[in-house]
Tab-separated table of C-alpha atoms and ligand atoms in Angstrom:
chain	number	residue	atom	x	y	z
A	8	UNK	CA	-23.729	2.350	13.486
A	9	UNK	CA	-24.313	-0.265	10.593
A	10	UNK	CA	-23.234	-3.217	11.967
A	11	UNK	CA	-20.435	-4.994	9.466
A	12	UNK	CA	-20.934	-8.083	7.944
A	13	UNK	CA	-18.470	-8.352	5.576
A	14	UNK	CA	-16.458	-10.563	8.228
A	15	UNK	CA	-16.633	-13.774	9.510
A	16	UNK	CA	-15.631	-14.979	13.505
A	17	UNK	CA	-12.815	-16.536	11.945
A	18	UNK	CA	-11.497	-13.100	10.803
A	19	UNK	CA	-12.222	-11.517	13.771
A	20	UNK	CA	-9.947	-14.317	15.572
A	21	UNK	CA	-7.692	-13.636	12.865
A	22	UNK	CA	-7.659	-9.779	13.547
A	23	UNK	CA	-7.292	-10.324	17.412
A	24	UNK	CA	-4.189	-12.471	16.698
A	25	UNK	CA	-2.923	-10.013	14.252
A	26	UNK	CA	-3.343	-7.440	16.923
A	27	UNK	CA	-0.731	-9.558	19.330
A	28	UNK	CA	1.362	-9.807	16.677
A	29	UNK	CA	1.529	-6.465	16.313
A	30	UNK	CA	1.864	-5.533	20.018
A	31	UNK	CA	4.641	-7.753	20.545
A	32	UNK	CA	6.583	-7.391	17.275
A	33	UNK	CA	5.770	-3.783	16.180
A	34	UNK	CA	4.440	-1.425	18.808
A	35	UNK	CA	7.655	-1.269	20.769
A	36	UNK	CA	10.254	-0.752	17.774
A	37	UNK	CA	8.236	1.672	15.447
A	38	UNK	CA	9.610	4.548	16.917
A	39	UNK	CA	13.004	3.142	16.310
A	40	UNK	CA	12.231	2.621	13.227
A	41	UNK	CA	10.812	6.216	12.179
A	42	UNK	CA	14.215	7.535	13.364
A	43	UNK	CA	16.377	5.251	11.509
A	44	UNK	CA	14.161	5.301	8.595
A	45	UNK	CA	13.461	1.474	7.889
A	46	UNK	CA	11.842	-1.121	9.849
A	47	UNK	CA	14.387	-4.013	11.023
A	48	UNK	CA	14.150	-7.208	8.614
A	49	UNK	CA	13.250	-9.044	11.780
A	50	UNK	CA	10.168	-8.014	11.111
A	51	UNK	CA	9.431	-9.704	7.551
A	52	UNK	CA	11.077	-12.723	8.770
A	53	UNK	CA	8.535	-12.828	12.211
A	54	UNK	CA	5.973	-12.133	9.933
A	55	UNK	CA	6.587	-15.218	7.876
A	56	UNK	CA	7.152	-17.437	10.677
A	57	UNK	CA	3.781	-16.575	11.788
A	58	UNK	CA	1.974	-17.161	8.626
A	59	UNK	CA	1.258	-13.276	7.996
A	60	UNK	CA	2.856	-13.078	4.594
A	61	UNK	CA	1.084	-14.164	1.526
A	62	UNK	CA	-2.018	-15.635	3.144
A	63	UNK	CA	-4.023	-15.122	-0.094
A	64	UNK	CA	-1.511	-17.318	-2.200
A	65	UNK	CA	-1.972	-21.132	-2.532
A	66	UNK	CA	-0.834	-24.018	0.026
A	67	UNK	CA	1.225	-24.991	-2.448
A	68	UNK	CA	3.270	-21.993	-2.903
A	69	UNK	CA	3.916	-21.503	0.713
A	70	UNK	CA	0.618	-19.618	1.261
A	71	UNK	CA	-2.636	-20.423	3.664
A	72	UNK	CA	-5.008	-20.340	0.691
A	73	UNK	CA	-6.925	-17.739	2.370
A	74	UNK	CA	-9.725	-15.471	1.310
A	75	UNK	CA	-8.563	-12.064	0.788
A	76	UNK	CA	-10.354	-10.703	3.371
A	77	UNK	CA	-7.709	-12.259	5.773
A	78	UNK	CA	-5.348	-9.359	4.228
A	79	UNK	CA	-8.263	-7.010	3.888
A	80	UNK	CA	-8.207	-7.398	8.365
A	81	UNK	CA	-4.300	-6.858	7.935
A	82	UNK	CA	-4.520	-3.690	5.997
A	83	UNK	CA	-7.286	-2.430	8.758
A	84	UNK	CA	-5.392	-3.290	11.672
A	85	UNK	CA	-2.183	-1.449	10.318
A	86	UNK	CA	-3.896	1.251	9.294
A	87	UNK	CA	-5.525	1.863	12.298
A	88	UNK	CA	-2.369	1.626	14.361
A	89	UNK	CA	-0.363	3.969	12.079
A	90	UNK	CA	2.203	1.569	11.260
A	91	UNK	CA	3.056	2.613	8.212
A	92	UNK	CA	6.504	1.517	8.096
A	93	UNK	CA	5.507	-2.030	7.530
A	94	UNK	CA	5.199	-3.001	3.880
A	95	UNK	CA	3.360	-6.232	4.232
A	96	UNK	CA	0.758	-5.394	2.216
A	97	UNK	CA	2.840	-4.521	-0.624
A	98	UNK	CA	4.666	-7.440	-0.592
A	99	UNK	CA	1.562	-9.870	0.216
A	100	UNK	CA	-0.951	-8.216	-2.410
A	101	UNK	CA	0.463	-6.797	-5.264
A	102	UNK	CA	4.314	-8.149	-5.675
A	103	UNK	CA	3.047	-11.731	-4.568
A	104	UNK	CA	-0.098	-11.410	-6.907
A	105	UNK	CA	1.776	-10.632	-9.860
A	106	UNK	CA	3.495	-13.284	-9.664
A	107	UNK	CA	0.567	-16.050	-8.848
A	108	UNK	CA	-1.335	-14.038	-12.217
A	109	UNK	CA	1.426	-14.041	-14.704
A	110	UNK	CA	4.594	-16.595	-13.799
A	111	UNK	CA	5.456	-19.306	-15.323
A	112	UNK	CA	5.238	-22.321	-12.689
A	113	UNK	CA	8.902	-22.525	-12.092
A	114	UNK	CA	8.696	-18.702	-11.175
A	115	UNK	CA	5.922	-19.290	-8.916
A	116	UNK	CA	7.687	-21.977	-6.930
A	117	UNK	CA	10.537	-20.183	-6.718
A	118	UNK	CA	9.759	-16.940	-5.501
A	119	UNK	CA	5.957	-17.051	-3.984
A	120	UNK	CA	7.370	-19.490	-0.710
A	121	UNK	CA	10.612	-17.230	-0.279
A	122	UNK	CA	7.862	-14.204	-0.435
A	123	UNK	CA	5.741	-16.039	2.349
A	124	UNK	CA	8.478	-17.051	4.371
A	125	UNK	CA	10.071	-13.058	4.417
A	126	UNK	CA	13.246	-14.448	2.780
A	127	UNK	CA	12.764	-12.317	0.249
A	128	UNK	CA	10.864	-9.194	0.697
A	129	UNK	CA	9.476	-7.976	-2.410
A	130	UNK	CA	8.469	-4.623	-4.330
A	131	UNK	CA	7.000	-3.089	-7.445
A	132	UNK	CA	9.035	-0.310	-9.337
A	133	UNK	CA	6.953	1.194	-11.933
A	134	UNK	CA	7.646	5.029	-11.547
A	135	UNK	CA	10.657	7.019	-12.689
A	136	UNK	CA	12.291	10.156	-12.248
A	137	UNK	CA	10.223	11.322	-15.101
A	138	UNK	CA	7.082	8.870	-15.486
A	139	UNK	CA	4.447	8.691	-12.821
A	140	UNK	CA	1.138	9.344	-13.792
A	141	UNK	CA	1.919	8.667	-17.621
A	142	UNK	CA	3.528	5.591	-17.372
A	143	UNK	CA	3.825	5.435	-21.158
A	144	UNK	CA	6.806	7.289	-20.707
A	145	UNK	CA	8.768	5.063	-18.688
A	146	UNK	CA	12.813	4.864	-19.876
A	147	UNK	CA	13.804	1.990	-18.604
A	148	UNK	CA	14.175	-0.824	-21.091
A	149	UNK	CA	15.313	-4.337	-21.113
A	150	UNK	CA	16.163	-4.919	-24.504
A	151	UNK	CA	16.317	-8.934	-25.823
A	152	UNK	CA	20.062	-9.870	-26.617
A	153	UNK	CA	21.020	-12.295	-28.796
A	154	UNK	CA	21.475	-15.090	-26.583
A	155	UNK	CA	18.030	-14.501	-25.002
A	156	UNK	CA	18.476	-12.578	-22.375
A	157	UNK	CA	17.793	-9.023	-21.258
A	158	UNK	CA	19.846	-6.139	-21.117
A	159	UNK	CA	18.146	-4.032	-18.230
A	160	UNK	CA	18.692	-0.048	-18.155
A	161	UNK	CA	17.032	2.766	-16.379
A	162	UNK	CA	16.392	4.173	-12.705
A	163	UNK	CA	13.309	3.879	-10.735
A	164	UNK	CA	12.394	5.963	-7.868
A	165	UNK	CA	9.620	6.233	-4.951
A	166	UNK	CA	9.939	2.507	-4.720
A	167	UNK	CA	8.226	1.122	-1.374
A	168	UNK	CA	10.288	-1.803	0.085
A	169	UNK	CA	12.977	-0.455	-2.212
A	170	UNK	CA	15.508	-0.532	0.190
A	171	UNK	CA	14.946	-3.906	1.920
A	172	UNK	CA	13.844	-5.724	-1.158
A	173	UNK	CA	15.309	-8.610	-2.745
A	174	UNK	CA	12.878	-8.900	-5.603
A	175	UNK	CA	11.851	-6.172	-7.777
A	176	UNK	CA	9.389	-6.595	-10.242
A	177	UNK	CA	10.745	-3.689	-12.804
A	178	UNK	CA	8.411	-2.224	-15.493
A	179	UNK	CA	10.686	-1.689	-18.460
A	180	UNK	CA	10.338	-1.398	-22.079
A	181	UNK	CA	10.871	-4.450	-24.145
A	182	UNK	CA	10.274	-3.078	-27.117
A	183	UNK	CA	9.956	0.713	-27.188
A	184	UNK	CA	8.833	1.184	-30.751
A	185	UNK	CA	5.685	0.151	-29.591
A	186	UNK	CA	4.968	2.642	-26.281
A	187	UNK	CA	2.978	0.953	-23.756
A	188	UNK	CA	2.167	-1.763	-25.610
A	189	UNK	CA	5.939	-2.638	-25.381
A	190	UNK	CA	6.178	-3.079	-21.933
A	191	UNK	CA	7.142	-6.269	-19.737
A	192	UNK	CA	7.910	-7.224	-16.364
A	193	UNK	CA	11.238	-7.904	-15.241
A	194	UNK	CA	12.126	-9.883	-12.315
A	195	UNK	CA	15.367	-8.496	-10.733
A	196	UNK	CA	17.132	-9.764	-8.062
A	197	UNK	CA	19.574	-7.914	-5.297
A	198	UNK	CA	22.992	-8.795	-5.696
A	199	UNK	CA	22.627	-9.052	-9.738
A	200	UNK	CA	25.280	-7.047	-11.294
A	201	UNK	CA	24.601	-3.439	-11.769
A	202	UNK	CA	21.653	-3.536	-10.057
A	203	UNK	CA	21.782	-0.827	-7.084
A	204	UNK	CA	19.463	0.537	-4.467
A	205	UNK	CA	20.283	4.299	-4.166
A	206	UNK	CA	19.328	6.108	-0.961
A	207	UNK	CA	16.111	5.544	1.390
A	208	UNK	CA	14.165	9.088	0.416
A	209	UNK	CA	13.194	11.433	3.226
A	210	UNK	CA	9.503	11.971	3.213
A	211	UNK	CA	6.377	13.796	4.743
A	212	UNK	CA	5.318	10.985	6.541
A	213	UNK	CA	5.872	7.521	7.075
A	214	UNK	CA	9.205	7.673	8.179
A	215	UNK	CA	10.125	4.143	9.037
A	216	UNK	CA	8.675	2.961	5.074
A	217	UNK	CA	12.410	2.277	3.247
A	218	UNK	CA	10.834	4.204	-0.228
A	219	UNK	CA	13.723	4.033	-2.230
A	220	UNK	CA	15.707	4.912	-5.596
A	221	UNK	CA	16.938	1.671	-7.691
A	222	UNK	CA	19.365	1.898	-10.528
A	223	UNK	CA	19.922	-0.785	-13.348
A	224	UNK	CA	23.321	-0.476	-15.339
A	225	UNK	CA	23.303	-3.240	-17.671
A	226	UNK	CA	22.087	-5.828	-15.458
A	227	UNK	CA	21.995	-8.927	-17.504
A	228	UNK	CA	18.900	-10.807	-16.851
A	229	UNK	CA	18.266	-14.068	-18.545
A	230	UNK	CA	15.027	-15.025	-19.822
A	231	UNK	CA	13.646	-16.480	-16.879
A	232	UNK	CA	13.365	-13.694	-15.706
A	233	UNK	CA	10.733	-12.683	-17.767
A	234	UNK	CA	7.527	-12.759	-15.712
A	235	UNK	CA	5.722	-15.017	-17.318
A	236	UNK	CA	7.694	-16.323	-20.140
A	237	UNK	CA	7.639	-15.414	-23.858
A	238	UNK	CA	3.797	-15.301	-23.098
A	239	UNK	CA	3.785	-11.911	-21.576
A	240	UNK	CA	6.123	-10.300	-23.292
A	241	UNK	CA	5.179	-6.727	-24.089
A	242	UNK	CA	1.652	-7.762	-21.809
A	243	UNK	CA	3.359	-5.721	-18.959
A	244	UNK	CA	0.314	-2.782	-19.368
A	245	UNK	CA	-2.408	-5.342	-19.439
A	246	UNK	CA	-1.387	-7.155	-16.330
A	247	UNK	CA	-1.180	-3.438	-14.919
A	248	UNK	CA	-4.311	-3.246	-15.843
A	249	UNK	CA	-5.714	-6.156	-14.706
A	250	UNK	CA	-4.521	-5.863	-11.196
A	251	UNK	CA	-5.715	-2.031	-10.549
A	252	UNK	CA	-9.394	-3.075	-8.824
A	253	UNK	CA	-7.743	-4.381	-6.080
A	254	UNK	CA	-4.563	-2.327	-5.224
A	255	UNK	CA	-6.952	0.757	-5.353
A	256	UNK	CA	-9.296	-0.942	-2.866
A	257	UNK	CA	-6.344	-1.841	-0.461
A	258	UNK	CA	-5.503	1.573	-0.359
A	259	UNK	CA	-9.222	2.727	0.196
A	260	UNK	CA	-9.446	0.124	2.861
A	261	UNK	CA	-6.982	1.146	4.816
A	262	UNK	CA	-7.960	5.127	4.168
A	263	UNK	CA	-11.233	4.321	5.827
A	264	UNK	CA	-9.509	2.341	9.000
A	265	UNK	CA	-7.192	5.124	9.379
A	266	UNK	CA	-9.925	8.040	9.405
A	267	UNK	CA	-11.874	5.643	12.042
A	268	UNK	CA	-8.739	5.205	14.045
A	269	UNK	CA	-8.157	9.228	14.305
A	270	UNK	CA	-12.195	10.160	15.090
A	271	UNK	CA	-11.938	7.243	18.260
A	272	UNK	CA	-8.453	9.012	19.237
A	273	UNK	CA	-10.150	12.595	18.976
A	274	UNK	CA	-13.365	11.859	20.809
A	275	UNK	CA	-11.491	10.664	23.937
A	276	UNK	CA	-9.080	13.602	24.044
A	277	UNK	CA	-11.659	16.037	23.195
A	278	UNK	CA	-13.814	14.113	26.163
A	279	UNK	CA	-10.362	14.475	28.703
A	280	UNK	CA	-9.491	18.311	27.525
A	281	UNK	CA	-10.766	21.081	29.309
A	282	UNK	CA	-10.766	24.360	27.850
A	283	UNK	CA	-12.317	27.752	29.489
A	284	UNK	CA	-13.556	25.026	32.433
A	285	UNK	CA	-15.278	22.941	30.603
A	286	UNK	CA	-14.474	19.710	28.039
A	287	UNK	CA	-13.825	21.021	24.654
A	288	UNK	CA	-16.274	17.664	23.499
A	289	UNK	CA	-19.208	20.388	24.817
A	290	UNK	CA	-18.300	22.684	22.366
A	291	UNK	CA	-21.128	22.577	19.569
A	292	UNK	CA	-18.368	23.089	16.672
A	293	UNK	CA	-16.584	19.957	18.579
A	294	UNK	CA	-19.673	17.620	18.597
A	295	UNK	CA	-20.703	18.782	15.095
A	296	UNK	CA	-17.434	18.112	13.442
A	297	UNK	CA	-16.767	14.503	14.817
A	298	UNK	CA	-20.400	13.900	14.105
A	299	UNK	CA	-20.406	15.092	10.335
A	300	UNK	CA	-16.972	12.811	10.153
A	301	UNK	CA	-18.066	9.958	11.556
A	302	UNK	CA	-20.837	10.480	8.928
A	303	UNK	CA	-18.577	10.561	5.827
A	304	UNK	CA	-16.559	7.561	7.343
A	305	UNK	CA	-19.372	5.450	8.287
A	306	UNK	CA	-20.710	6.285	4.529
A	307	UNK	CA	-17.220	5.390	3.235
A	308	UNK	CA	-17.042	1.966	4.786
A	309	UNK	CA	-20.311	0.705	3.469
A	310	UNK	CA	-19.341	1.474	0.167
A	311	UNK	CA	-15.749	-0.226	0.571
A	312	UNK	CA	-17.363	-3.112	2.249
A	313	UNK	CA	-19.074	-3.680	-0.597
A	314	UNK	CA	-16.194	-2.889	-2.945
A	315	UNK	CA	-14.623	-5.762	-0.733
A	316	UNK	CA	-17.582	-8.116	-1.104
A	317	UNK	CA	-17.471	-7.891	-5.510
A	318	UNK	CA	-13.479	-7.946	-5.382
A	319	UNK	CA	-14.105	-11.685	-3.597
A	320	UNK	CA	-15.817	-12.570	-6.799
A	321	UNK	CA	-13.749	-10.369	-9.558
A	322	UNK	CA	-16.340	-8.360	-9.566
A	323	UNK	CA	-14.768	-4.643	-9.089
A	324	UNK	CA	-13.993	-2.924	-12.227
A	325	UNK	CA	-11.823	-0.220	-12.111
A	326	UNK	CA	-14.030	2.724	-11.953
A	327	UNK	CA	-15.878	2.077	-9.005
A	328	UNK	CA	-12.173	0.781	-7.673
A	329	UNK	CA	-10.673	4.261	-8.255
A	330	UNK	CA	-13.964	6.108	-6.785
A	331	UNK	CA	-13.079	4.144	-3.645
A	332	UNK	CA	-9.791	4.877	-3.562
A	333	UNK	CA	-9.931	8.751	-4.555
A	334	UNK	CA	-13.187	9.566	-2.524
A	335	UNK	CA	-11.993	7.766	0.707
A	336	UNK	CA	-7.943	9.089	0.789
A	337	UNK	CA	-9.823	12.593	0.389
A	338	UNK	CA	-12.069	11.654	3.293
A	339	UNK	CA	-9.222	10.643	5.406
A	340	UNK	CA	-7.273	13.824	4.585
A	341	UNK	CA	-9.867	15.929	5.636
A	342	UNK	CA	-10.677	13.276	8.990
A	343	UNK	CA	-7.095	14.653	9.574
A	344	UNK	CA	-7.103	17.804	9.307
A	345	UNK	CA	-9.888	18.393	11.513
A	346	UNK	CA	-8.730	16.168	13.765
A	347	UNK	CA	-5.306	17.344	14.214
A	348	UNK	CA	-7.303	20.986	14.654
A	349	UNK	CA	-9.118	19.496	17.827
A	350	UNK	CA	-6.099	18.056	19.244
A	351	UNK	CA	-4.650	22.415	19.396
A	352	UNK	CA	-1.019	22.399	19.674
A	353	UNK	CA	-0.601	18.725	20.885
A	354	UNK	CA	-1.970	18.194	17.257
A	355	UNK	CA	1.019	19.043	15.680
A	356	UNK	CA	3.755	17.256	18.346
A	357	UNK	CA	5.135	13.974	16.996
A	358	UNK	CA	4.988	11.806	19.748
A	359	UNK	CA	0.818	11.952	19.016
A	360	UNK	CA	-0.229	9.506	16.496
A	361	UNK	CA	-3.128	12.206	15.445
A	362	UNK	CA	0.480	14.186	14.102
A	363	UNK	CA	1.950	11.071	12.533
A	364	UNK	CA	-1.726	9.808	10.803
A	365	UNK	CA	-2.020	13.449	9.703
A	366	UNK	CA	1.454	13.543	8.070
A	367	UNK	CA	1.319	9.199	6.600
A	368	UNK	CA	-2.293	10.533	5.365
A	369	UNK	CA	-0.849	12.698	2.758
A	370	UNK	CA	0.365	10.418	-0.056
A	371	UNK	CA	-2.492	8.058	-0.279
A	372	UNK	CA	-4.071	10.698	-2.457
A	373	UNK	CA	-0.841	10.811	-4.747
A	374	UNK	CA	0.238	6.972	-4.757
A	375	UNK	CA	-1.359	3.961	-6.910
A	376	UNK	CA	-2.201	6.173	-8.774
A	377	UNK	CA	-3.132	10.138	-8.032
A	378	UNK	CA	-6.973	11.075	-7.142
A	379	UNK	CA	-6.535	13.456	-10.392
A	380	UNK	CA	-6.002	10.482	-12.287
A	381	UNK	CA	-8.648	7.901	-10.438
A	382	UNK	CA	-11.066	10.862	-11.951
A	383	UNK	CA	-9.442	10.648	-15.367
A	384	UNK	CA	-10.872	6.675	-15.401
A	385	UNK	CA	-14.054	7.495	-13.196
A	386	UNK	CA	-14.582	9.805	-16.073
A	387	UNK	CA	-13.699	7.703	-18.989
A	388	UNK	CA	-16.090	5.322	-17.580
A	389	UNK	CA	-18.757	7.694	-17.782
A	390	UNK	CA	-18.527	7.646	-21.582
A	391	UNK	CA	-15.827	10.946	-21.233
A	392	UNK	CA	-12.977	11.290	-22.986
A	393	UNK	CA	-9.868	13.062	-22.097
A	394	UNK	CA	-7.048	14.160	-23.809
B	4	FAD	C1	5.671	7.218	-0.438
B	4	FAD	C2	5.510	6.800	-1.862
B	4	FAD	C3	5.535	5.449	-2.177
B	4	FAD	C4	5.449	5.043	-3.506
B	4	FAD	N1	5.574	3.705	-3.817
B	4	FAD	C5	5.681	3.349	-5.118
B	4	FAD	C6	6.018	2.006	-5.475
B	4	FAD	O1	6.158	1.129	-4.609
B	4	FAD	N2	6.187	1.699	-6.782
B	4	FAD	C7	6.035	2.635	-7.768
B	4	FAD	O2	6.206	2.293	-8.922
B	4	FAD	N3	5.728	3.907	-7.465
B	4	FAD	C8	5.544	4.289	-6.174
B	4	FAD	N4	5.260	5.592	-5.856
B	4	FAD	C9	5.113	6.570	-6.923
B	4	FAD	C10	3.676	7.063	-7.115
B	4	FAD	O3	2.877	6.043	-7.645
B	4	FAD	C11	3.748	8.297	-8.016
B	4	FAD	O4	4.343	9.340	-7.237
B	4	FAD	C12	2.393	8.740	-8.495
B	4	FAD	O5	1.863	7.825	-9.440
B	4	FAD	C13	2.426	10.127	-9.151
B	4	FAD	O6	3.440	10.218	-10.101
B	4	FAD	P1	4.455	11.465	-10.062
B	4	FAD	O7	4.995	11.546	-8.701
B	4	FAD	O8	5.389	11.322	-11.187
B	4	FAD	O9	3.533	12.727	-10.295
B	4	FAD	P2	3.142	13.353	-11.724
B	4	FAD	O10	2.677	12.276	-12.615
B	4	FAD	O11	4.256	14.214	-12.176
B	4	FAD	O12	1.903	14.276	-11.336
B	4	FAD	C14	2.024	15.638	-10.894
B	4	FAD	C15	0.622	16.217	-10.802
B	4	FAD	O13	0.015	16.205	-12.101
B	4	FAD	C16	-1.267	15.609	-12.012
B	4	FAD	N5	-1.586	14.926	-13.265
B	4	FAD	C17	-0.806	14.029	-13.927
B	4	FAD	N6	-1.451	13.600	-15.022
B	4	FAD	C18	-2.664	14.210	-15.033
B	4	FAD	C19	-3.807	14.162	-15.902
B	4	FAD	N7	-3.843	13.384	-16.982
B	4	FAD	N8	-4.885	14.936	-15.611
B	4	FAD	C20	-4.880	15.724	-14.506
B	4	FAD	N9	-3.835	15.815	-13.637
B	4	FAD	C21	-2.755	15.059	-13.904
B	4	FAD	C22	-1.132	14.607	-10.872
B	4	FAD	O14	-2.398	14.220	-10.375
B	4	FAD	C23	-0.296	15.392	-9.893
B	4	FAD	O15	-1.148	16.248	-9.157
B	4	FAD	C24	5.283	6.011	-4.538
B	4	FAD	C25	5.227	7.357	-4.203
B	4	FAD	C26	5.349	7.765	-2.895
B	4	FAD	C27	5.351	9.234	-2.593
């Protein structure tokens, strides 16, 4: 095995601290939580009290100034114990983010220390009923009124944290003559007026993740709540833009830990299980398998260990970003699907985490974009034009 040097001792104390973190506050209640479809908000508030929110965002906004690779460890550590109700990362790396990028400096002290401490838990609602890939067609506006503010309208839907959140950043057209390039961020806050989370979808996989509907009926924002002032109006697309590289490698990060996570699982059952007398790890289809996937997944982390290493330095454009994040979610589907077909029937019983990795596996190739579309800008890159 290539030996990793992407980390320092200090993240490896990190991870091992993460790790008792996790055993104490998450191992024994994610079951719970699968069946009652939402983690407990315990959670985001032990989370803060520990310093696990936000690490990446400045000292001064409640933060621990740390390097990313502090969340990078998270994201591993999460993904390799399927807890995939826990929407950390979401919260810590792309609402929190946002906000450092593009607020104006009384946004950032407002919301980035309530966002560290899990007062507030935060989300990003960009997709609609009817806009996912093609976010150009978003409805949603927030039209300018005449004393300033915003008039917000629209629905959103497939929103993680959706149902625990009490920040939204909301994509919505300021000015829709102008398509994309009329697009802003909205800050929206629970309890504003005509602002309603609608029910916690039922999904494939991870069950205790509250992905959720939100509906905006006139909610009257003023113009603070602009992100970022007057200065990004209708920017909304660029800042999209801008912060692609690394949600793509987050999810291609933990793709890669998840994959590892299910081979490790696989080789000790396979070692345990005996089949017509003898271990079904003797089998040469067996040994061949986990050997041509710990192949692919070895190959996959070198490559996102060096996506990691240029993100460090804003160094990741978004091609190779979306290469990472298409080629490894593929990769982990297929880690899956071989796995779960070594495991026999346990493969397929719930109370193995081979079942629930198998089903959480499925939507990394659909969200933050789909792999069809991470090939549309792989593509482009190349000098091809689409449509
Ligand atoms: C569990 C979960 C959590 C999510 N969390 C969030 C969130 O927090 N915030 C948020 O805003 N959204 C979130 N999403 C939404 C997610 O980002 C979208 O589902 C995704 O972008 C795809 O959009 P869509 O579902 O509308 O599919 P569509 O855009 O309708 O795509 C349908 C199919 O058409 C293909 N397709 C589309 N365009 C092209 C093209 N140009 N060329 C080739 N093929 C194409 C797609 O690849 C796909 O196979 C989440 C979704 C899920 C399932």
């Amino acid at each position: 095995m290539i030996e990793r040097a992407l980390y320092t001792s200090d993240h490896e104390a990190f991870r091992d601290s993460f790790r008792r973190f996790m055993d104490k506050e998450i191992a024994p209640f994610h079951e719970a939580w699968e069946e009652q479809g939402f983690v407990d908000r315990e959670v985001w508030r032990k989370a803060g009290e520990n310093g696990f929110l936000c690490m990446s965002m400045p000292e001064a906004y409640g933060g621990a100034g740390a390097d990313k690779l502090y969340s990078m460890v998270q994201i591993e550590e999460l993904s390799r114990a399927g807890f995939s109700g826990i929407g950390y990362g979401l919260h810590s790396e792309i609402v929190a983010p946002y906000i450092l990028h593009y607020g104006t400096e009384a946004q950032k002290r407002k919301y980035l220390p309530l966002l560290a401490s899990g007062a507030m838990v935060g989300a990003i609602a960009m997709s609609e009923p009817a806009a996912g890939s093609d976010l150009q067609g978003i409805k949603c506006t927030a039209i300018k009124q005449v004393d300033d503010s915003y008039l917000l309208n629209g629905s959103k839907t497939f929103i993680t944290n959706g149902w625990h959140a009490d920040l939204v950043i909301v994509v919505a057209k300021t000015n829709p003559a102008a398509g994309a390039k009329g697009t802003s961020l909205m800050l929206v806050e629970r309890g504003m007026p005509g602002f309603q989370t609608g029910k916690r979808l039922k999904k494939l996989g991870m069950k205790a993740q509250d992905t959720s509907e939100l509906f905006f009926d006139n909610v009257k924002l003023p113009a603070d709540k602009l992100l970022g002032g007057p200065a990004q109006e209708n920017r909304g697309i660029i800042c999209q833009m801008e912060q692609l590289p690394w949600e793509r490698l987050q999810i291609a990060i933990g793709a890669v830990a998840a994959a590892q996570a299910a081979i490790d699982w696989t080789v000790d059952y396979v070692r345990e299980r005996k089949v017509f007398g003898q271990a079904v790890a003797t089998y040469q289809n067996t040994r061949y398998t986990l050997a041509e996937l710990q192949t692919q997944v070895q190959v996959a982390r070198v490559f996102v260990d060096k996506c990691c290493e240029l993100i460090k330095s804003d160094q990741l454009d978004t091609a190779t970003a979306s290469m990472a994040k298409y080629w490894c979610t593929d990769l982990q589907c297929k880690v899956m699907d071989e796995c779960v077909q070594l495991f026999g029937g346990y493969g397929y019983m719930w109370e193995y985490p081979i079942t629930r990795a198998y089903a959480d596996a499925r939507v990394q190739r659909i969200y933050g974009g789909t792999n069809e579309i991470m090939k549309e800008v792989i593509a482009r890159g190349m000098g091809l034009g689409g449509r």
